[in-house]
CSV table of C-alpha atoms and ligand atoms in Angstrom, one decimal:
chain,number,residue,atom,x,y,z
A,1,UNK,CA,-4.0,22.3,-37.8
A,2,UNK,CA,-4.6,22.9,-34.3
A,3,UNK,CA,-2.0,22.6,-31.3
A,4,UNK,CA,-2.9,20.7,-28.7
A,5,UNK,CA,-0.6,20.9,-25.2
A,6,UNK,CA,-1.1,17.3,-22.9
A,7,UNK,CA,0.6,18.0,-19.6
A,8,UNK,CA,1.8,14.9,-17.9
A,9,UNK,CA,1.5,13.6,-21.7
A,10,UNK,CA,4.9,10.9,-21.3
A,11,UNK,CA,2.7,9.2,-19.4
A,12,UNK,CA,0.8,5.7,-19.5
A,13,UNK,CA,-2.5,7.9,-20.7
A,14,UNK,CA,-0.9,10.7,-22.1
A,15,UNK,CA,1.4,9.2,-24.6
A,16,UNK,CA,-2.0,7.2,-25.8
A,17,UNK,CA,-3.4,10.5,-25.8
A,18,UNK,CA,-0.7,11.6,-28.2
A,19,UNK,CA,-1.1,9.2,-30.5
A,20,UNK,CA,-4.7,9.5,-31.1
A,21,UNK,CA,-4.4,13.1,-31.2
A,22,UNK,CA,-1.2,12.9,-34.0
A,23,UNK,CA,-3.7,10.2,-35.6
A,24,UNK,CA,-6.5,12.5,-36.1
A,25,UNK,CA,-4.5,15.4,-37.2
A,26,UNK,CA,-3.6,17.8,-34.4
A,27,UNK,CA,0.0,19.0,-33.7
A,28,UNK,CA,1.0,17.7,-29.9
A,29,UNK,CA,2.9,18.8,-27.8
A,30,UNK,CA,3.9,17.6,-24.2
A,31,UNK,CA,5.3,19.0,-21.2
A,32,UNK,CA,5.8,16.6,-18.6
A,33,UNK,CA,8.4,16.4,-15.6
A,34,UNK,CA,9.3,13.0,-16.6
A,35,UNK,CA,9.4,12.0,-12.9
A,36,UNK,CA,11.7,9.3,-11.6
A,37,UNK,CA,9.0,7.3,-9.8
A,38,UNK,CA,7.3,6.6,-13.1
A,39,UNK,CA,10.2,7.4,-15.8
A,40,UNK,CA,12.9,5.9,-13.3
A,41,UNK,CA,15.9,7.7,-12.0
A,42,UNK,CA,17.3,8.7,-16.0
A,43,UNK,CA,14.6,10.9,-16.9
A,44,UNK,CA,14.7,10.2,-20.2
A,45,UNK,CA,12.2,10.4,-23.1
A,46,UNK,CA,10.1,7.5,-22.9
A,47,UNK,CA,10.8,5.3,-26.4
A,48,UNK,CA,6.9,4.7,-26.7
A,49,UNK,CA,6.1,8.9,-26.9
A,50,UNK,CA,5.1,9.2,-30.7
A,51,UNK,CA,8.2,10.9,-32.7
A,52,UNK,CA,6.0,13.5,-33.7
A,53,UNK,CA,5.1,14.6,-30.2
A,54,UNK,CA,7.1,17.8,-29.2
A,55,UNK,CA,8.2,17.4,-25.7
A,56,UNK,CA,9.3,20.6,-23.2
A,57,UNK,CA,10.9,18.5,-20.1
A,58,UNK,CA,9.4,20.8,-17.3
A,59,UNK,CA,6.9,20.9,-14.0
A,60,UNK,CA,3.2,22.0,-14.6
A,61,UNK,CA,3.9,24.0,-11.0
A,62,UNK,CA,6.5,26.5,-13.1
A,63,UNK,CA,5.0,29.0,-14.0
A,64,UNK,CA,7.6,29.9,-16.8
A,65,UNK,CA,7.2,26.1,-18.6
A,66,UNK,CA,4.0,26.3,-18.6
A,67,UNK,CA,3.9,29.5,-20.2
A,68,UNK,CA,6.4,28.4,-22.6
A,69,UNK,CA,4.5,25.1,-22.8
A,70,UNK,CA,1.3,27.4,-23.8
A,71,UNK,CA,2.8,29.6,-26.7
A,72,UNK,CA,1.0,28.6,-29.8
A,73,UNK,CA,-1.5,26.2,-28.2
A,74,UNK,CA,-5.0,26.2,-29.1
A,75,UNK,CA,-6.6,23.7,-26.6
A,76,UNK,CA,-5.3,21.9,-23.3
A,77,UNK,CA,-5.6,18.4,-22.2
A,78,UNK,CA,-4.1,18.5,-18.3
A,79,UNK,CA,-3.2,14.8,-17.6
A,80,UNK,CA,-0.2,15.6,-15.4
A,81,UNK,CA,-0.7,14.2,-12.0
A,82,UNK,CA,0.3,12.1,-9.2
A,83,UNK,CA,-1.8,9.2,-9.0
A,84,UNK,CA,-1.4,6.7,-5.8
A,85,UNK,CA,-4.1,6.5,-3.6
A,86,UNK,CA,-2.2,5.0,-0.7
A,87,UNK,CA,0.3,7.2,-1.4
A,88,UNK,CA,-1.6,10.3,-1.3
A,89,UNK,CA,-2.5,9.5,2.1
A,90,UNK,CA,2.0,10.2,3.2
A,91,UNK,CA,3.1,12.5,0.8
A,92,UNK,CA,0.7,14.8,0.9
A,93,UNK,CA,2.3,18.2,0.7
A,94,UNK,CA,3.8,16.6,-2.9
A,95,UNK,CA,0.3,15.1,-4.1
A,96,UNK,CA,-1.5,19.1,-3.1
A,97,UNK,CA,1.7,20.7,-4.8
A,98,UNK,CA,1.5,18.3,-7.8
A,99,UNK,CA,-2.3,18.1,-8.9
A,100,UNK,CA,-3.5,20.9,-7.1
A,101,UNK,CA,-0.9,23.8,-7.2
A,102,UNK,CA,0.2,22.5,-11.2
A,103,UNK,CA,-3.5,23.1,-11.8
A,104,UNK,CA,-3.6,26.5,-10.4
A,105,UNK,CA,-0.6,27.7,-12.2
A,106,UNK,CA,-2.1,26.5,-15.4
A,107,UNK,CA,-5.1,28.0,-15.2
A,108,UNK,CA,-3.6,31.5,-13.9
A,109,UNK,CA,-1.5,31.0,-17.5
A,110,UNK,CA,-4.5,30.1,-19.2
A,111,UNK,CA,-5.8,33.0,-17.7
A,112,UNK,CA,-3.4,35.7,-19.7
A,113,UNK,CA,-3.6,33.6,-22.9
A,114,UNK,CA,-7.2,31.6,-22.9
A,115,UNK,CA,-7.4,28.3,-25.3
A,116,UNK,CA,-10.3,27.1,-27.0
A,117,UNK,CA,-10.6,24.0,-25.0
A,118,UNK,CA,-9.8,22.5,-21.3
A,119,UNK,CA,-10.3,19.0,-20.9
A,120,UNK,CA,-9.1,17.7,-17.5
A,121,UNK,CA,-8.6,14.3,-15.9
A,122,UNK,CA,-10.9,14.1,-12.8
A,123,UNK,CA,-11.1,10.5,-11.2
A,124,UNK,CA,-13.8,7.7,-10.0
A,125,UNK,CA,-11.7,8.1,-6.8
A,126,UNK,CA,-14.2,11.3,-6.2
A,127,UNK,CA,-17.6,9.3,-5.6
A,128,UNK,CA,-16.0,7.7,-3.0
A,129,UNK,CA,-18.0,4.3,-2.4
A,130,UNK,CA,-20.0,3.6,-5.8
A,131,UNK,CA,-24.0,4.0,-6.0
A,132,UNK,CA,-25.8,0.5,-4.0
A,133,UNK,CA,-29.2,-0.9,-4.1
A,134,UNK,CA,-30.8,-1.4,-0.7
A,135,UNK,CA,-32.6,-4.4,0.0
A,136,UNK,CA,-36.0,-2.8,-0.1
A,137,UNK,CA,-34.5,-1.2,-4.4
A,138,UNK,CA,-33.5,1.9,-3.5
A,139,UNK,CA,-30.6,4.1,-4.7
A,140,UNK,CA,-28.3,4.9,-1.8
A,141,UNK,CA,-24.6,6.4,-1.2
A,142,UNK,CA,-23.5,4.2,1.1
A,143,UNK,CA,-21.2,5.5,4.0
A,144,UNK,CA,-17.4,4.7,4.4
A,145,UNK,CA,-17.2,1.7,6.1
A,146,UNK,CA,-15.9,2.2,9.4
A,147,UNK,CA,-12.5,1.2,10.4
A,148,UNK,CA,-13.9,-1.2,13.8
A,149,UNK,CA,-15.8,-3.0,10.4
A,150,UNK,CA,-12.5,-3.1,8.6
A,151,UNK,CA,-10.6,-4.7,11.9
A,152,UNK,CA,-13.1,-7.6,11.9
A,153,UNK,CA,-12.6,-8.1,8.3
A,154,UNK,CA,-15.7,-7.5,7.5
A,155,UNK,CA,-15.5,-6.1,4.3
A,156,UNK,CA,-18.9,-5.5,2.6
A,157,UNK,CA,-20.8,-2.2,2.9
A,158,UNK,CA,-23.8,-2.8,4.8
A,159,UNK,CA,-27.4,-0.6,5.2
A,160,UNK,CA,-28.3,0.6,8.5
A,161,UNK,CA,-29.8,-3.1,9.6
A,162,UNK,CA,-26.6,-4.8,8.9
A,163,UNK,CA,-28.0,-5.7,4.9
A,164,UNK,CA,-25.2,-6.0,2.2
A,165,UNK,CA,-25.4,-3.3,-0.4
A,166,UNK,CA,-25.6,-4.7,-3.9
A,167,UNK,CA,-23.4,-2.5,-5.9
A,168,UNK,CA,-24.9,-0.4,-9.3
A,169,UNK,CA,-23.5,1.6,-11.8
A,170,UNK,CA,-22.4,4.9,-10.7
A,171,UNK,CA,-24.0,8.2,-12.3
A,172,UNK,CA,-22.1,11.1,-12.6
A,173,UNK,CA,-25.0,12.9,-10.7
A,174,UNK,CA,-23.8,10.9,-7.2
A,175,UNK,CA,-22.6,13.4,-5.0
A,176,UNK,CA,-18.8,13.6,-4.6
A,177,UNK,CA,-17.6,11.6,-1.5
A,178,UNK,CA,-13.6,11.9,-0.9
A,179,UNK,CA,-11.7,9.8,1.4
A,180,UNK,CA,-8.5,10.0,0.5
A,181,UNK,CA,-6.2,13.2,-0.3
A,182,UNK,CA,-6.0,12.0,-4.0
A,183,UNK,CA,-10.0,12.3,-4.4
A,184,UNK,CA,-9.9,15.3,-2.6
A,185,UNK,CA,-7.0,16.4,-5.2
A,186,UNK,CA,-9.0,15.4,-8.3
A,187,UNK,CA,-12.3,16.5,-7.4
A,188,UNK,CA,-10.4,20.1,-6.7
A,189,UNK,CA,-8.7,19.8,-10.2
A,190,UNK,CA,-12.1,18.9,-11.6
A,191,UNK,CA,-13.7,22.4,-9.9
A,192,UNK,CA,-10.8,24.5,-10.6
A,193,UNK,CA,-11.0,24.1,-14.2
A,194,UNK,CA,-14.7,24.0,-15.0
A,195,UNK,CA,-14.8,27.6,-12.3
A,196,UNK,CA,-12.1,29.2,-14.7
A,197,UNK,CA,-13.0,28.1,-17.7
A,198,UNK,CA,-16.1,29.2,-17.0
A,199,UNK,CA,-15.1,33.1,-15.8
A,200,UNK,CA,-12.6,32.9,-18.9
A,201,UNK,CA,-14.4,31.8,-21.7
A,202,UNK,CA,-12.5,28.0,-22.0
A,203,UNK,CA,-14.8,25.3,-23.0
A,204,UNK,CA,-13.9,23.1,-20.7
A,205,UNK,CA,-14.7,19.5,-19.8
A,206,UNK,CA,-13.9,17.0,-17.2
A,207,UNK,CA,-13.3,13.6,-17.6
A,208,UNK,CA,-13.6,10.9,-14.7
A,209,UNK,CA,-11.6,8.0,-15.5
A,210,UNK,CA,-12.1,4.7,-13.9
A,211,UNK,CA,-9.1,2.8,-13.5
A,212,UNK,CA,-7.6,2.7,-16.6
A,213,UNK,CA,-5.4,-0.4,-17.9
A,214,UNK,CA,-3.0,-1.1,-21.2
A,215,UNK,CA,0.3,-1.0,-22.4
A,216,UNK,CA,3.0,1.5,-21.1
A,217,UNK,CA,2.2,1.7,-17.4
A,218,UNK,CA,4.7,2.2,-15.2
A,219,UNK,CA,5.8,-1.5,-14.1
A,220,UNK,CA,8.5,-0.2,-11.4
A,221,UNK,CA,6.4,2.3,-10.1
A,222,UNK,CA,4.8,0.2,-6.6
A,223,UNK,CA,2.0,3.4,-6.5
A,224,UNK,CA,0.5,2.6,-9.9
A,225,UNK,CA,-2.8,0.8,-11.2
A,226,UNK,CA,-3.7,-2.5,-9.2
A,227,UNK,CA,-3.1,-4.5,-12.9
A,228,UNK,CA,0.4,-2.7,-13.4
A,229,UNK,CA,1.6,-4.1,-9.7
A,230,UNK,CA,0.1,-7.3,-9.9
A,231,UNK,CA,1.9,-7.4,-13.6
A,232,UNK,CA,5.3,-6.6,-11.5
A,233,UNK,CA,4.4,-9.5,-9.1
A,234,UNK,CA,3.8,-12.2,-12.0
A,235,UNK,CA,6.6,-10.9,-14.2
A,236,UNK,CA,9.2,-11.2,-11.1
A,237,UNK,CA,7.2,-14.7,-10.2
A,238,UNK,CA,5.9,-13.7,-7.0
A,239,UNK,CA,1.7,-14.2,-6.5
A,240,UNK,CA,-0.1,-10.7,-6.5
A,241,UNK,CA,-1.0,-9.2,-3.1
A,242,UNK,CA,-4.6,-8.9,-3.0
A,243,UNK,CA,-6.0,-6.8,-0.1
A,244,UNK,CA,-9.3,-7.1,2.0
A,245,UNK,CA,-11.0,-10.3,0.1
A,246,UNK,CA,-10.1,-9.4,-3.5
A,247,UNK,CA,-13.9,-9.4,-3.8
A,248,UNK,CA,-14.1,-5.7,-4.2
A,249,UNK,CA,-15.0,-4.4,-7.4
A,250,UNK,CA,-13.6,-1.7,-10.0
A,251,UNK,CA,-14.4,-1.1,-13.9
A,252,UNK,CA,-11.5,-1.3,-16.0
A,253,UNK,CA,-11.4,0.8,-19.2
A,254,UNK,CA,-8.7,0.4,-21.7
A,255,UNK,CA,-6.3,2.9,-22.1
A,256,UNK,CA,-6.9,3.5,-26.1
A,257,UNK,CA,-10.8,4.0,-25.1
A,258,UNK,CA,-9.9,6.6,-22.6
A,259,UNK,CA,-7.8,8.2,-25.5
A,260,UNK,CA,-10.5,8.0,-27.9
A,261,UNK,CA,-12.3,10.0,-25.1
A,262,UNK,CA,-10.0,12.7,-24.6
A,263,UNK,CA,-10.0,13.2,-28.5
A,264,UNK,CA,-14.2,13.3,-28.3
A,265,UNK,CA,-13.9,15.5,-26.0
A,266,UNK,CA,-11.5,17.9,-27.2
A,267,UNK,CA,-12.9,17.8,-30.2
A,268,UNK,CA,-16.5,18.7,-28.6
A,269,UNK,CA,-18.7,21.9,-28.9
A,270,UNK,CA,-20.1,21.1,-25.0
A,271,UNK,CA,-18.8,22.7,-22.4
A,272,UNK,CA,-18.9,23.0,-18.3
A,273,UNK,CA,-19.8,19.3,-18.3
A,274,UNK,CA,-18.3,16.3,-16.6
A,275,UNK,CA,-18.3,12.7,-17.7
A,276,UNK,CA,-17.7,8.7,-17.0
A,277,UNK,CA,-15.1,7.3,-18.9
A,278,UNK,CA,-15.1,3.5,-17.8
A,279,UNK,CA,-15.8,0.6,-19.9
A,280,UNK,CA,-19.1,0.1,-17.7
A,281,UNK,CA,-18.3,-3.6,-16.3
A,282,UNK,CA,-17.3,-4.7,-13.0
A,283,UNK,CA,-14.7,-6.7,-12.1
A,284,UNK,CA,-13.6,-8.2,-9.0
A,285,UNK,CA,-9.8,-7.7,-7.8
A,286,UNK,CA,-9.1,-11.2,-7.4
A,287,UNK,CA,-10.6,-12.5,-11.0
A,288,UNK,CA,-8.8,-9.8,-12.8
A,289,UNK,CA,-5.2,-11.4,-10.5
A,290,UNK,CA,-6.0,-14.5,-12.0
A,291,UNK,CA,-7.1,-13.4,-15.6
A,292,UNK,CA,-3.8,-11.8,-16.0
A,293,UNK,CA,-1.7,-14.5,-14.0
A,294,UNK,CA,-3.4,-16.8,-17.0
A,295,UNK,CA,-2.4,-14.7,-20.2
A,296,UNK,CA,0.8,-14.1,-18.8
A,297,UNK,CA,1.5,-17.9,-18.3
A,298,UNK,CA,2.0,-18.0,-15.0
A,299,UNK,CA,-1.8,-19.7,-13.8
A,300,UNK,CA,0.6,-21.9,-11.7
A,301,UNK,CA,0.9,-18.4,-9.3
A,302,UNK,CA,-2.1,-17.8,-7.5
A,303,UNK,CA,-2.8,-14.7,-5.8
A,304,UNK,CA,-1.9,-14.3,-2.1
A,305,UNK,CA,-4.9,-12.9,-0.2
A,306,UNK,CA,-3.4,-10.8,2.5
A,307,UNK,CA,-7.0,-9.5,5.0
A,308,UNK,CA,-5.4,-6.2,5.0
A,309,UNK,CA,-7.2,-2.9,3.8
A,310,UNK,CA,-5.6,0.3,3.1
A,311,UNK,CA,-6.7,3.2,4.4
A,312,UNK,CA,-8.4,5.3,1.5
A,313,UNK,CA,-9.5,2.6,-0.5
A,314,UNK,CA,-13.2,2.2,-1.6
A,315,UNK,CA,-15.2,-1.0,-2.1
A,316,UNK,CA,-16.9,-1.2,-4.7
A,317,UNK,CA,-17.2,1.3,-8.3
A,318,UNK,CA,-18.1,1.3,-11.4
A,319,UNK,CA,-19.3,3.2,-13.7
A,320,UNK,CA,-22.8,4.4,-15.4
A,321,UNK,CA,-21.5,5.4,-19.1
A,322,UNK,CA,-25.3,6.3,-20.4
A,323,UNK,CA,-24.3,10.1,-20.4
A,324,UNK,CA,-21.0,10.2,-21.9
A,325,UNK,CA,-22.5,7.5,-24.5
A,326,UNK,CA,-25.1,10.0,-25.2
A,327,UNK,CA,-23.6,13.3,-24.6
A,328,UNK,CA,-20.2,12.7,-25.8
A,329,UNK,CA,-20.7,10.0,-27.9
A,330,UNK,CA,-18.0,7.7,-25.8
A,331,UNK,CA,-18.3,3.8,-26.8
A,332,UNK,CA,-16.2,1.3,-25.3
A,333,UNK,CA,-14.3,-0.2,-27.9
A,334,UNK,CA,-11.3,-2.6,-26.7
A,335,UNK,CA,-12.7,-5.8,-24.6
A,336,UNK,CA,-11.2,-6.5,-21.6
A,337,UNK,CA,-10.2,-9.9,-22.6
A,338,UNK,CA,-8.8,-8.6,-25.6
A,339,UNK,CA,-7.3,-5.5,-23.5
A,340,UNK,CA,-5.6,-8.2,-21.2
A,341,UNK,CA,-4.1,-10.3,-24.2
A,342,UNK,CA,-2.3,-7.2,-25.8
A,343,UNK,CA,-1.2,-6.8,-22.4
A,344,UNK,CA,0.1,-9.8,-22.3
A,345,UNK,CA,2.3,-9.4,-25.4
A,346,UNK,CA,3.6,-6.0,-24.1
A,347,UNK,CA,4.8,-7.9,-20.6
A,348,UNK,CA,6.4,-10.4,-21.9
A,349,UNK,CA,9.6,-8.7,-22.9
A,350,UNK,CA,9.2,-6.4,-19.9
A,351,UNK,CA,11.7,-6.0,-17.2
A,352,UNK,CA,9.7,-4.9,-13.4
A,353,UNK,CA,11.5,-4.1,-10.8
A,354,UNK,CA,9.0,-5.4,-8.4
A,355,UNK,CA,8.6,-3.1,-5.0
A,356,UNK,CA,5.0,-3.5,-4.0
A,357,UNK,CA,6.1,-5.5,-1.1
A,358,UNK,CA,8.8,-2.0,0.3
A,359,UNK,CA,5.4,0.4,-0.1
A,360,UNK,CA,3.1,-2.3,1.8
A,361,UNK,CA,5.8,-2.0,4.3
A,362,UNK,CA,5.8,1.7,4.0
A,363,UNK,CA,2.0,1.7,4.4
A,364,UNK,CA,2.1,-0.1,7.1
A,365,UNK,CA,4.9,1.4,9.2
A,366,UNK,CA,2.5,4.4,9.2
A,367,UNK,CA,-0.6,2.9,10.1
A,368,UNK,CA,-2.2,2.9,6.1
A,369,UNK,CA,-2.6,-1.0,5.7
A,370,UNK,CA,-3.9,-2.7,8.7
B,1,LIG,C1,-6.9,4.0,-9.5
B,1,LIG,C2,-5.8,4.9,-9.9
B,1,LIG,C3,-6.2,6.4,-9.7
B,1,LIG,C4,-7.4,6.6,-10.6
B,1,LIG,C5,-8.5,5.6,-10.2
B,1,LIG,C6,-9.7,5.8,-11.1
B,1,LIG,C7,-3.5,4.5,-9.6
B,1,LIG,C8,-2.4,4.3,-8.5
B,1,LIG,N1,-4.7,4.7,-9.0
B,1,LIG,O1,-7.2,4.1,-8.1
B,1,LIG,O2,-5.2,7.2,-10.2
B,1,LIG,O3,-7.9,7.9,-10.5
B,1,LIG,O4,-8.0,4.3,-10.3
B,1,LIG,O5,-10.5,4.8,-10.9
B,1,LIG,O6,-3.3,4.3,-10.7
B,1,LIG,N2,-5.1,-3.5,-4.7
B,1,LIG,C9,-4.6,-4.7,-4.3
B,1,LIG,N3,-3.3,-5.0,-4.3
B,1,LIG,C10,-2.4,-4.1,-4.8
B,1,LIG,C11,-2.8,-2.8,-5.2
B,1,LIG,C12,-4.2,-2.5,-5.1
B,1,LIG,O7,-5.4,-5.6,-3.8
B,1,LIG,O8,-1.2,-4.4,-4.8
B,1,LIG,C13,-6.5,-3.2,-4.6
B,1,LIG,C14,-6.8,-1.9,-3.9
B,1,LIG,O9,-6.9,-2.2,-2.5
B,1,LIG,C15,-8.1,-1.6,-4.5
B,1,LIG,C16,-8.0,-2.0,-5.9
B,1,LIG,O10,-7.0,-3.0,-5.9
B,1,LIG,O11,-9.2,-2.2,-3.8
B,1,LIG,C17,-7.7,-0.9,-6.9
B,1,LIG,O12,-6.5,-0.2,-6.5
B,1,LIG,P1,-5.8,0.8,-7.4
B,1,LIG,O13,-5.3,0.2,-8.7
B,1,LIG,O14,-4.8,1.5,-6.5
B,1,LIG,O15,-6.9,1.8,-7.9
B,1,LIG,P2,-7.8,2.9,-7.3
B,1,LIG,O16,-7.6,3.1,-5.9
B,1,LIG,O17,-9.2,2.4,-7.7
């Protein structure tokens, strides 16, 4: 059967990756740094990584792991990244190195010894601000919102008279806007792979994930998902810090759909296309802190709404799933609710070291939350 390699793949989406992989039949294996901000300071193979997963311990930026990592394989699933938005916008000679070096010294490796397939994790954090209708019904990519807007709290994204936006599913035709270092990093992943697989002969395809939620996300880790964070909050009985309103919107896809996606598109005969993976719905930040402060049994612990943005972050996105539905054949298949209650289950026996307050502070000391 064929090999598959998942970098980053002792991760949240990666070790989901593996199972649905081992599930359907191909060998794994995983090479993965096992980084102490997500696997904490012992570095040890997570407990939740599938037995039959083979994992090297190495960086996707050395060249010689990654060629060891390669020997064998017959198609690539590059997951391995660093993931904070806010913290992208600090450390960024670590988030370039990371996502944008580790994917150069992959591809020059995949170079020498091509695969059969590259499917890479690109991000919704690439649009930028999601597609809007304008008052008058027209499609437009609204602009950042400008940072004297964001000091009045004024939080909405407004047309050029001062008209809210009402935000619409976003196409993966929208052109690529990227406001923080991380979207700049993901939309050059994205390139890198589809321009080398294309002069190499790799099928390749990239995937944009919206933000993905589920079981085995790092809970300690203060740069992680918004649900993983707030989970930390509620777990350590503090109320969820919500920033700007908490009315701003994001589509959360479950972490076993974006598996089953990585596996469709692995498995696929298209190439040099990129796709949606989201579950299609928006959701505002504060309903989804109170959903999960509800299935967690702690409704008594509303969220705190702090008025502070952080530099980077995007209003409103979701996603337009018509061409991966059709193309790909990707169908949502866990509900959110139902996403949330599993959740649940997995939390309660969790332990979270809870540090979103020290990397507010940290964001703040530089001037990134205001
Ligand atoms: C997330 C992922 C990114 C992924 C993208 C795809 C992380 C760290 N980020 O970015 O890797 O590519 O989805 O869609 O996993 N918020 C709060 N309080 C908090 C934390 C966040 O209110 O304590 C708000 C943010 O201001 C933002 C929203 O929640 O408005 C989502 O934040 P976050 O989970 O960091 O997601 P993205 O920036 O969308």
């Amino acid at each position: 059967m064929a090999r598959v390699l998942i970098t980053g793949g002792a991760g949240f989406i990666g070790s989901h990756a593996a199972d649905a992989l081992l599930d359907a039949g191909y060998e794994v294996r995983v090479l993965d740094n096992l980084h102490a901000q997500v696997h904490g300071n012992g570095r040890l193979r997570p407990p939740y990584l599938a037995d039959g997963a083979e994992l090297i311990v190495g960086d996707v930026t050395d060249p010689v792991a990654v060629e060891r990592a390669l020997r064998g394989v017959d198609k690539v699933l590059h997951l391995a990244s660093a993931v904070g938005v806010g913290q992208s916008m600090y450390d960024i000679a670590s988030y370039v190195r990371a996502n944008e070096l580790g994917t150069a010294v992959l591809l020059e490796a995949l170079s020498k010894h091509p695969v059969a397939k590259l499917v890479v994790a690109s991000s919704m954090s690439i649009y930028g601000e999601g597609l809007c209708r304008s008052a008058d019904g027209r499609s437009v990519s609204p602009d950042e919102r400008p940072v004297s807007q964001l000091r009045n709290g004024d939080w909405e994204l407004r047309g050029p008279g001062g008209e809210v936006l009402e935000p619409i599913p976003t196409p993966e035709t929208k052109q690529p806007t990227l406001s923080s270092i991380y979207a700049l990093n993901k939309y050059a992943q994205e390139r890198m792979c589809l321009i080398t697989g294309k002069a190499y002969g790799i099928s390749t395809l990239a995937l944009r994930f919206f933000n993905v939620f589920g079981t085995r996300q790092a809970l300690s880790n203060p740069y992680t998902g918004v649900l993983a964070i707030f989970a930390a909050r509620l777990l350590n009985e503090r109320p969820p810090l919500v920033f700007e309103d908490g009315r701003q919107r994001r589509d959360f896809v479950h972490v076993r759909d974006v598996a089953r996606a990585c596996l469709l598109a692995l498995d696929s005969e298209l190439a040099g296309e990129v796709f949606n993976i989201g579950s299609g719905q928006p959701r505002s930040i504060l309903s989804i802190a109170q959903d999960l402060a509800r299935v967690m049994g702690r409704a008594r612990i509303s969220a705190e709404i702090t008025g502070k943005y952080r530099a980077g972050d995007i209003r409103h996105c979701f996603a337009d799933i018509e061409t991966s539905r059709a193309r790909l054949g990707f169908a949502p298949q866990v509900s959110f609710e139902d996403g949330l209650d599993e959740l649940a289950g997995y939390l309660a026996d969790q332990i979270a070291e809870d540090r979103a307050e020290q990397a507010t502070e940290e964001l703040l000391r530089r001037g990134l939350v205001a």
